[in-house]
mmCIF file of C-alpha atoms in Angstrom:
data_model
loop_
_atom_site.group_PDB
_atom_site.id
_atom_site.type_symbol
_atom_site.label_atom_id
_atom_site.label_comp_id
_atom_site.label_asym_id
_atom_site.label_seq_id
_atom_site.Cartn_x
_atom_site.Cartn_y
_atom_site.Cartn_z
ATOM 1 C CA MET A 30 -65.046 -15.082 -1.176
ATOM 2 C CA ASP A 31 -64.029 -12.584 -3.850
ATOM 3 C CA LEU A 32 -65.715 -9.770 -1.936
ATOM 4 C CA GLN A 33 -63.900 -10.820 1.209
ATOM 5 C CA LYS A 34 -60.540 -10.899 -0.610
ATOM 6 C CA ARG A 35 -61.122 -7.437 -2.091
ATOM 7 C CA THR A 36 -62.046 -6.131 1.358
ATOM 8 C CA GLU A 37 -58.890 -7.633 2.865
ATOM 9 C CA THR A 38 -56.778 -6.183 0.033
ATOM 10 C CA ARG A 39 -58.198 -2.693 0.517
ATOM 11 C CA ALA A 40 -57.576 -2.974 4.261
ATOM 12 C CA SER A 41 -54.000 -4.081 3.619
ATOM 13 C CA ASP A 42 -53.409 -1.183 1.202
ATOM 14 C CA ALA A 43 -54.792 1.248 3.761
ATOM 15 C CA GLU A 44 -52.429 -0.128 6.409
ATOM 16 C CA LEU A 45 -49.457 0.255 4.046
ATOM 17 C CA ARG A 46 -50.408 3.844 3.245
ATOM 18 C CA ALA A 47 -50.741 4.591 6.955
ATOM 19 C CA SER A 48 -47.352 3.000 7.603
ATOM 20 C CA ASP A 49 -45.734 5.056 4.821
ATOM 21 C CA ALA A 50 -47.269 8.222 6.246
ATOM 22 C CA GLU A 51 -45.860 7.406 9.679
ATOM 23 C CA LEU A 52 -42.396 6.806 8.202
ATOM 24 C CA ARG A 53 -42.513 10.121 6.313
ATOM 25 C CA ALA A 54 -43.575 11.914 9.482
ATOM 26 C CA SER A 55 -40.757 10.248 11.402
ATOM 27 C CA ASP A 56 -38.199 11.273 8.746
ATOM 28 C CA ALA A 57 -39.491 14.847 8.858
ATOM 29 C CA GLU A 58 -38.650 15.040 12.569
ATOM 30 C CA LEU A 59 -35.031 13.957 12.067
ATOM 31 C CA ARG A 60 -32.337 16.503 12.842
ATOM 32 C CA ALA A 61 -31.021 18.031 9.610
ATOM 33 C CA SER A 62 -27.359 17.443 8.745
ATOM 34 C CA ASP A 63 -25.013 19.723 6.826
ATOM 35 C CA ALA A 64 -25.470 17.425 3.809
ATOM 36 C CA ASP A 65 -29.263 17.911 4.001
ATOM 37 C CA ARG A 66 -28.856 21.708 4.047
ATOM 38 C CA ASP A 67 -26.363 21.589 1.167
ATOM 39 C CA ARG A 68 -28.800 19.518 -0.901
ATOM 40 C CA ILE A 69 -31.608 22.058 -0.386
ATOM 41 C CA ALA A 70 -29.202 24.931 -1.097
ATOM 42 C CA ASP A 71 -28.272 23.276 -4.417
ATOM 43 C CA ILE A 72 -31.949 23.085 -5.381
ATOM 44 C CA LEU A 73 -32.413 26.767 -4.552
ATOM 45 C CA ARG A 74 -29.297 27.697 -6.515
ATOM 46 C CA ASP A 75 -30.605 25.816 -9.566
ATOM 47 C CA ALA A 76 -33.983 27.544 -9.171
ATOM 48 C CA LEU A 77 -32.238 30.934 -9.132
ATOM 49 C CA ALA A 78 -30.287 30.024 -12.275
ATOM 50 C CA GLU A 79 -33.509 28.916 -14.017
ATOM 51 C CA GLY A 80 -35.281 32.162 -13.130
ATOM 52 C CA ARG A 81 -37.800 30.530 -10.788
ATOM 53 C CA LEU A 82 -36.593 32.632 -7.844
ATOM 54 C CA THR A 83 -35.466 36.227 -7.641
ATOM 55 C CA ALA A 84 -32.168 37.097 -5.975
ATOM 56 C CA ASP A 85 -33.993 38.386 -2.883
ATOM 57 C CA GLU A 86 -36.156 35.243 -2.659
ATOM 58 C CA HIS A 87 -33.075 33.051 -3.012
ATOM 59 C CA ALA A 88 -31.169 34.916 -0.298
ATOM 60 C CA GLU A 89 -34.155 34.782 2.075
ATOM 61 C CA ARG A 90 -34.651 31.044 1.588
ATOM 62 C CA VAL A 91 -30.964 30.209 1.959
ATOM 63 C CA GLU A 92 -30.890 32.142 5.232
ATOM 64 C CA GLY A 93 -33.899 30.117 6.410
ATOM 65 C CA VAL A 94 -32.248 26.827 5.378
ATOM 66 C CA LEU A 95 -29.159 27.591 7.452
ATOM 67 C CA ALA A 96 -31.314 28.227 10.516
ATOM 68 C CA THR A 97 -33.599 25.175 10.137
ATOM 69 C CA LYS A 98 -33.068 22.247 12.521
ATOM 70 C CA THR A 99 -35.167 19.390 11.044
ATOM 71 C CA VAL A 100 -35.423 17.605 7.691
ATOM 72 C CA GLY A 101 -39.145 18.362 7.517
ATOM 73 C CA GLY A 102 -38.462 22.041 8.054
ATOM 74 C CA LEU A 103 -36.122 22.106 5.065
ATOM 75 C CA ASP A 104 -38.789 20.760 2.694
ATOM 76 C CA ARG A 105 -40.928 23.889 2.961
ATOM 77 C CA PHE A 106 -38.233 25.979 1.240
ATOM 78 C CA VAL A 107 -38.478 23.921 -1.973
ATOM 79 C CA GLN A 108 -42.058 22.616 -1.893
ATOM 80 C CA ASP A 109 -43.110 24.999 -4.701
ATOM 81 C CA LEU A 110 -40.188 23.982 -6.950
ATOM 82 C CA PRO A 111 -40.189 21.123 -9.518
ATOM 83 C CA ALA A 112 -37.122 19.524 -7.911
ATOM 84 C CA ALA A 113 -39.110 18.821 -4.742
ATOM 85 C CA ARG A 114 -41.696 16.788 -6.700
ATOM 86 C CA ALA A 115 -38.896 14.867 -8.381
ATOM 87 C CA GLY A 116 -37.745 13.731 -4.964
ATOM 88 C CA ARG A 117 -34.393 15.528 -4.944
ATOM 89 C CA ALA A 118 -35.042 16.997 -1.512
ATOM 90 C CA THR A 119 -35.454 13.648 0.229
ATOM 91 C CA PRO A 120 -32.549 12.553 2.405
ATOM 92 C CA ALA A 121 -30.393 9.631 1.267
ATOM 93 C CA TYR A 122 -29.259 7.907 4.432
ATOM 94 C CA ALA A 123 -28.784 4.293 3.324
ATOM 95 C CA SER A 124 -26.831 4.857 0.113
ATOM 96 C CA VAL A 125 -23.447 3.904 1.577
ATOM 97 C CA PRO A 126 -22.780 0.298 2.673
ATOM 98 C CA ASN A 127 -21.077 -0.311 6.002
ATOM 99 C CA ARG A 128 -18.404 -2.467 4.354
ATOM 100 C CA PRO A 129 -16.487 -1.975 1.081
ATOM 101 C CA GLN A 130 -17.499 -3.968 -1.970
ATOM 102 C CA PRO A 131 -15.983 -7.481 -2.060
ATOM 103 C CA GLY A 132 -12.899 -7.536 -4.273
ATOM 104 C CA GLY A 133 -12.821 -3.767 -4.580
ATOM 105 C CA ILE A 134 -9.927 -3.264 -2.162
ATOM 106 C CA PRO A 135 -6.529 -5.016 -2.532
ATOM 107 C CA ALA A 136 -5.164 -7.112 0.332
ATOM 108 C CA GLU A 137 -1.788 -5.340 0.226
ATOM 109 C CA ALA A 138 -1.465 -1.777 1.407
ATOM 110 C CA ASP A 139 -0.712 0.973 -1.111
ATOM 111 C CA GLU A 140 1.000 2.875 1.684
ATOM 112 C CA ASN A 141 2.152 2.253 5.277
ATOM 113 C CA VAL A 142 2.338 5.036 7.852
ATOM 114 C CA VAL A 143 4.340 3.878 10.891
ATOM 115 C CA ALA A 144 5.220 5.617 14.149
ATOM 116 C CA VAL A 145 7.253 3.735 16.795
ATOM 117 C CA PHE A 146 8.208 5.977 19.713
ATOM 118 C CA SER A 147 7.791 8.823 17.225
ATOM 119 C CA ALA A 148 5.248 10.772 15.163
ATOM 120 C CA ALA A 149 4.206 10.271 11.537
ATOM 121 C CA VAL A 150 2.087 12.728 9.550
ATOM 122 C CA ARG A 151 0.503 12.377 6.122
ATOM 123 C CA LYS A 152 -1.223 15.547 4.937
ATOM 124 C CA GLY A 153 -1.395 18.134 2.180
ATOM 125 C CA ARG A 154 -2.012 17.476 -1.515
ATOM 126 C CA TRP A 155 -1.376 13.750 -1.941
ATOM 127 C CA ARG A 156 -2.978 10.829 -3.777
ATOM 128 C CA ALA A 157 -4.885 8.463 -1.514
ATOM 129 C CA GLY A 158 -4.610 4.804 -2.493
ATOM 130 C CA ARG A 159 -7.299 2.192 -2.015
ATOM 131 C CA ARG A 160 -5.704 0.770 1.160
ATOM 132 C CA ILE A 161 -3.620 2.578 3.783
ATOM 133 C CA HIS A 162 -2.161 0.945 6.890
ATOM 134 C CA ALA A 163 -1.359 3.011 9.982
ATOM 135 C CA TYR A 164 0.621 1.683 12.968
ATOM 136 C CA ALA A 165 1.210 3.687 16.140
ATOM 137 C CA VAL A 166 3.327 1.958 18.826
ATOM 138 C CA PHE A 167 4.114 4.358 21.663
ATOM 139 C CA GLY A 168 3.749 7.061 19.021
ATOM 140 C CA SER A 169 1.203 9.085 17.018
ATOM 141 C CA VAL A 170 -0.027 8.915 13.429
ATOM 142 C CA ASP A 171 -1.932 11.775 11.798
ATOM 143 C CA ILE A 172 -3.584 11.034 8.427
ATOM 144 C CA ASP A 173 -5.223 14.131 6.972
ATOM 145 C CA LEU A 174 -7.264 13.520 3.788
ATOM 146 C CA SER A 175 -8.824 16.992 3.709
ATOM 147 C CA GLU A 176 -6.654 18.067 0.738
ATOM 148 C CA ALA A 177 -5.957 14.633 -0.732
ATOM 149 C CA ILE A 178 -6.735 13.564 -4.302
ATOM 150 C CA PHE A 179 -9.214 10.672 -4.334
ATOM 151 C CA GLU A 180 -8.496 8.491 -7.353
ATOM 152 C CA TYR A 181 -10.829 5.758 -6.077
ATOM 153 C CA GLN A 182 -14.336 5.941 -4.622
ATOM 154 C CA GLN A 183 -13.514 3.469 -1.834
ATOM 155 C CA VAL A 184 -10.565 3.940 0.513
ATOM 156 C CA VAL A 185 -9.811 1.609 3.429
ATOM 157 C CA ILE A 186 -7.616 2.717 6.315
ATOM 158 C CA LYS A 187 -6.514 -0.046 8.676
ATOM 159 C CA ALA A 188 -5.229 1.381 11.961
ATOM 160 C CA ILE A 189 -3.447 -0.374 14.839
ATOM 161 C CA SER A 190 -2.638 1.535 18.012
ATOM 162 C CA VAL A 191 -0.597 0.110 20.911
ATOM 163 C CA PHE A 192 -0.010 2.720 23.612
ATOM 164 C CA GLY A 193 -0.327 5.213 20.782
ATOM 165 C CA ASN A 194 -2.701 7.511 18.922
ATOM 166 C CA VAL A 195 -4.063 7.414 15.355
ATOM 167 C CA GLU A 196 -6.076 10.380 14.136
ATOM 168 C CA ILE A 197 -7.791 10.413 10.735
ATOM 169 C CA LYS A 198 -9.432 13.477 9.174
ATOM 170 C CA VAL A 199 -11.572 13.475 6.005
ATOM 171 C CA PRO A 200 -13.338 16.262 4.029
ATOM 172 C CA GLU A 201 -16.964 17.123 4.792
ATOM 173 C CA ASN A 202 -18.273 15.879 1.433
ATOM 174 C CA VAL A 203 -16.854 12.369 1.897
ATOM 175 C CA SER A 204 -18.789 9.498 3.501
ATOM 176 C CA LEU A 205 -17.167 7.941 6.566
ATOM 177 C CA ARG A 206 -17.643 4.444 7.993
ATOM 178 C CA GLY A 207 -15.858 2.591 10.792
ATOM 179 C CA SER A 208 -15.465 -0.869 12.249
ATOM 180 C CA GLY A 209 -13.187 -1.714 15.164
ATOM 181 C CA GLY A 210 -12.684 -1.833 18.894
ATOM 182 C CA GLY A 211 -10.168 -1.691 21.698
ATOM 183 C CA VAL A 212 -8.782 -3.238 24.862
ATOM 184 C CA LEU A 213 -8.462 -0.552 27.516
ATOM 185 C CA GLY A 214 -8.388 1.776 24.526
ATOM 186 C CA ASN A 215 -10.688 3.857 22.357
ATOM 187 C CA PHE A 216 -11.939 3.378 18.784
ATOM 188 C CA GLU A 217 -14.262 6.119 17.541
ATOM 189 C CA THR A 218 -15.581 6.922 14.068
ATOM 190 C CA HIS A 219 -17.918 9.871 13.375
ATOM 191 C CA THR A 220 -20.080 8.072 10.784
ATOM 192 C CA THR A 221 -21.556 10.374 8.115
ATOM 193 C CA ASP A 222 -23.156 10.101 4.662
ATOM 194 C CA ALA A 223 -22.151 12.586 1.968
ATOM 195 C CA GLY A 224 -24.901 14.299 -0.016
ATOM 196 C CA ASP A 225 -23.419 13.183 -3.367
ATOM 197 C CA PRO A 226 -23.998 9.438 -4.022
ATOM 198 C CA ASP A 227 -20.797 9.403 -6.125
ATOM 199 C CA ALA A 228 -18.676 10.858 -3.328
ATOM 200 C CA PRO A 229 -15.684 8.863 -2.043
ATOM 201 C CA VAL A 230 -16.190 6.604 0.976
ATOM 202 C CA VAL A 231 -13.509 6.165 3.629
ATOM 203 C CA TYR A 232 -13.725 2.948 5.656
ATOM 204 C CA VAL A 233 -11.718 2.903 8.887
ATOM 205 C CA GLU A 234 -10.894 -0.472 10.417
ATOM 206 C CA GLY A 235 -8.842 -0.681 13.566
ATOM 207 C CA PHE A 236 -7.949 -1.964 16.988
ATOM 208 C CA ALA A 237 -6.549 -0.030 19.928
ATOM 209 C CA VAL A 238 -4.676 -1.565 22.873
ATOM 210 C CA LEU A 239 -4.248 1.040 25.600
ATOM 211 C CA GLY A 240 -4.365 3.570 22.784
ATOM 212 C CA ASN A 241 -6.714 5.710 20.733
ATOM 213 C CA ILE A 242 -8.056 5.644 17.175
ATOM 214 C CA GLU A 243 -10.374 8.423 15.990
ATOM 215 C CA ALA A 244 -11.767 9.257 12.537
ATOM 216 C CA ARG A 245 -13.783 12.415 11.912
ATOM 217 C CA HIS A 246 -14.626 15.087 9.358
ATOM 218 C CA LYS A 247 -12.563 18.251 9.110
ATOM 219 C CA ARG A 248 -14.953 21.176 9.116
ATOM 220 C CA GLY A 249 -14.757 23.530 6.154
ATOM 221 C CA LYS A 250 -12.759 21.144 3.940
ATOM 222 C CA LEU A 251 -14.288 19.727 0.729
ATOM 223 C CA VAL A 252 -13.016 17.376 -1.950
ATOM 224 C CA ALA A 253 -12.086 19.724 -4.789
ATOM 225 C CA ASP A 254 -13.158 17.548 -7.720
ATOM 226 C CA ILE A 255 -16.650 17.047 -6.273
ATOM 227 C CA LEU A 256 -16.981 20.792 -5.682
ATOM 228 C CA ASP A 257 -15.746 21.556 -9.223
ATOM 229 C CA ARG A 258 -18.231 19.086 -10.710
ATOM 230 C CA THR A 259 -21.087 20.767 -8.852
ATOM 231 C CA MET A 260 -19.989 24.236 -9.997
ATOM 232 C CA ASP A 261 -19.700 23.045 -13.616
ATOM 233 C CA ARG A 262 -23.272 21.787 -13.459
ATOM 234 C CA VAL A 263 -24.465 25.166 -12.151
ATOM 235 C CA ASP A 264 -22.452 27.024 -14.813
ATOM 236 C CA ARG A 265 -24.048 24.939 -17.585
ATOM 237 C CA THR A 266 -27.496 25.705 -16.184
ATOM 238 C CA LEU A 267 -26.729 29.431 -16.061
ATOM 239 C CA ARG A 268 -25.406 29.447 -19.645
ATOM 240 C CA LYS A 269 -28.492 27.605 -20.866
ATOM 241 C CA HIS A 270 -30.702 30.175 -19.129
ATOM 242 C CA LEU A 271 -28.768 33.151 -20.537
ATOM 243 C CA ASP A 272 -28.793 31.745 -24.095
ATOM 244 C CA ARG A 273 -32.604 31.687 -24.215
#
């Protein structure tokens, strides 16, 4: 009986290893996102700062990263670097929940943006609260978070459109989630995960009646404090290397 159990255990372990290999192969064939390329570029930048790559090697690899289409193809540019063995090059797709944390968002709105037979715009350098309500009734609402200051990691935008249009734009390095629908209308959210697990998350909830609600990323725009934090980390690495 013991021999039979050991045989069954070894067979089960072999099946698990085969399953893991299939999952890794499947992940390698996924189309690479901008966040995936940015993550690999960060690893290469750290390797340059640590003296593991020359300037020419770094430039050549970064050029290859920008042209690569799959997640598996990106791995080959860092496979000889310690960061790859530490698992930093693996994609993080399931880090952001589809709903905000219970109790993390107040029931009352921090700000209301209303357009009735008119247009309302919220953009520029402004502080985004935890909950924003947008109402478009025979009008249009434009909420642009591409230059906003995120004081909270979770931001909920509740949008209602009746014969109107609500358009929401967020920076590239912010995660975006959506939940909603419409009656003879359109509700569309371009769901994306940011590369930084500490990046803000914008949750869009809405309902459109003969109207339109759309949430998407604004290309080329990044949350400044996340970018500054990344640059500070690189600067510290460079100073440590130069002080040796």
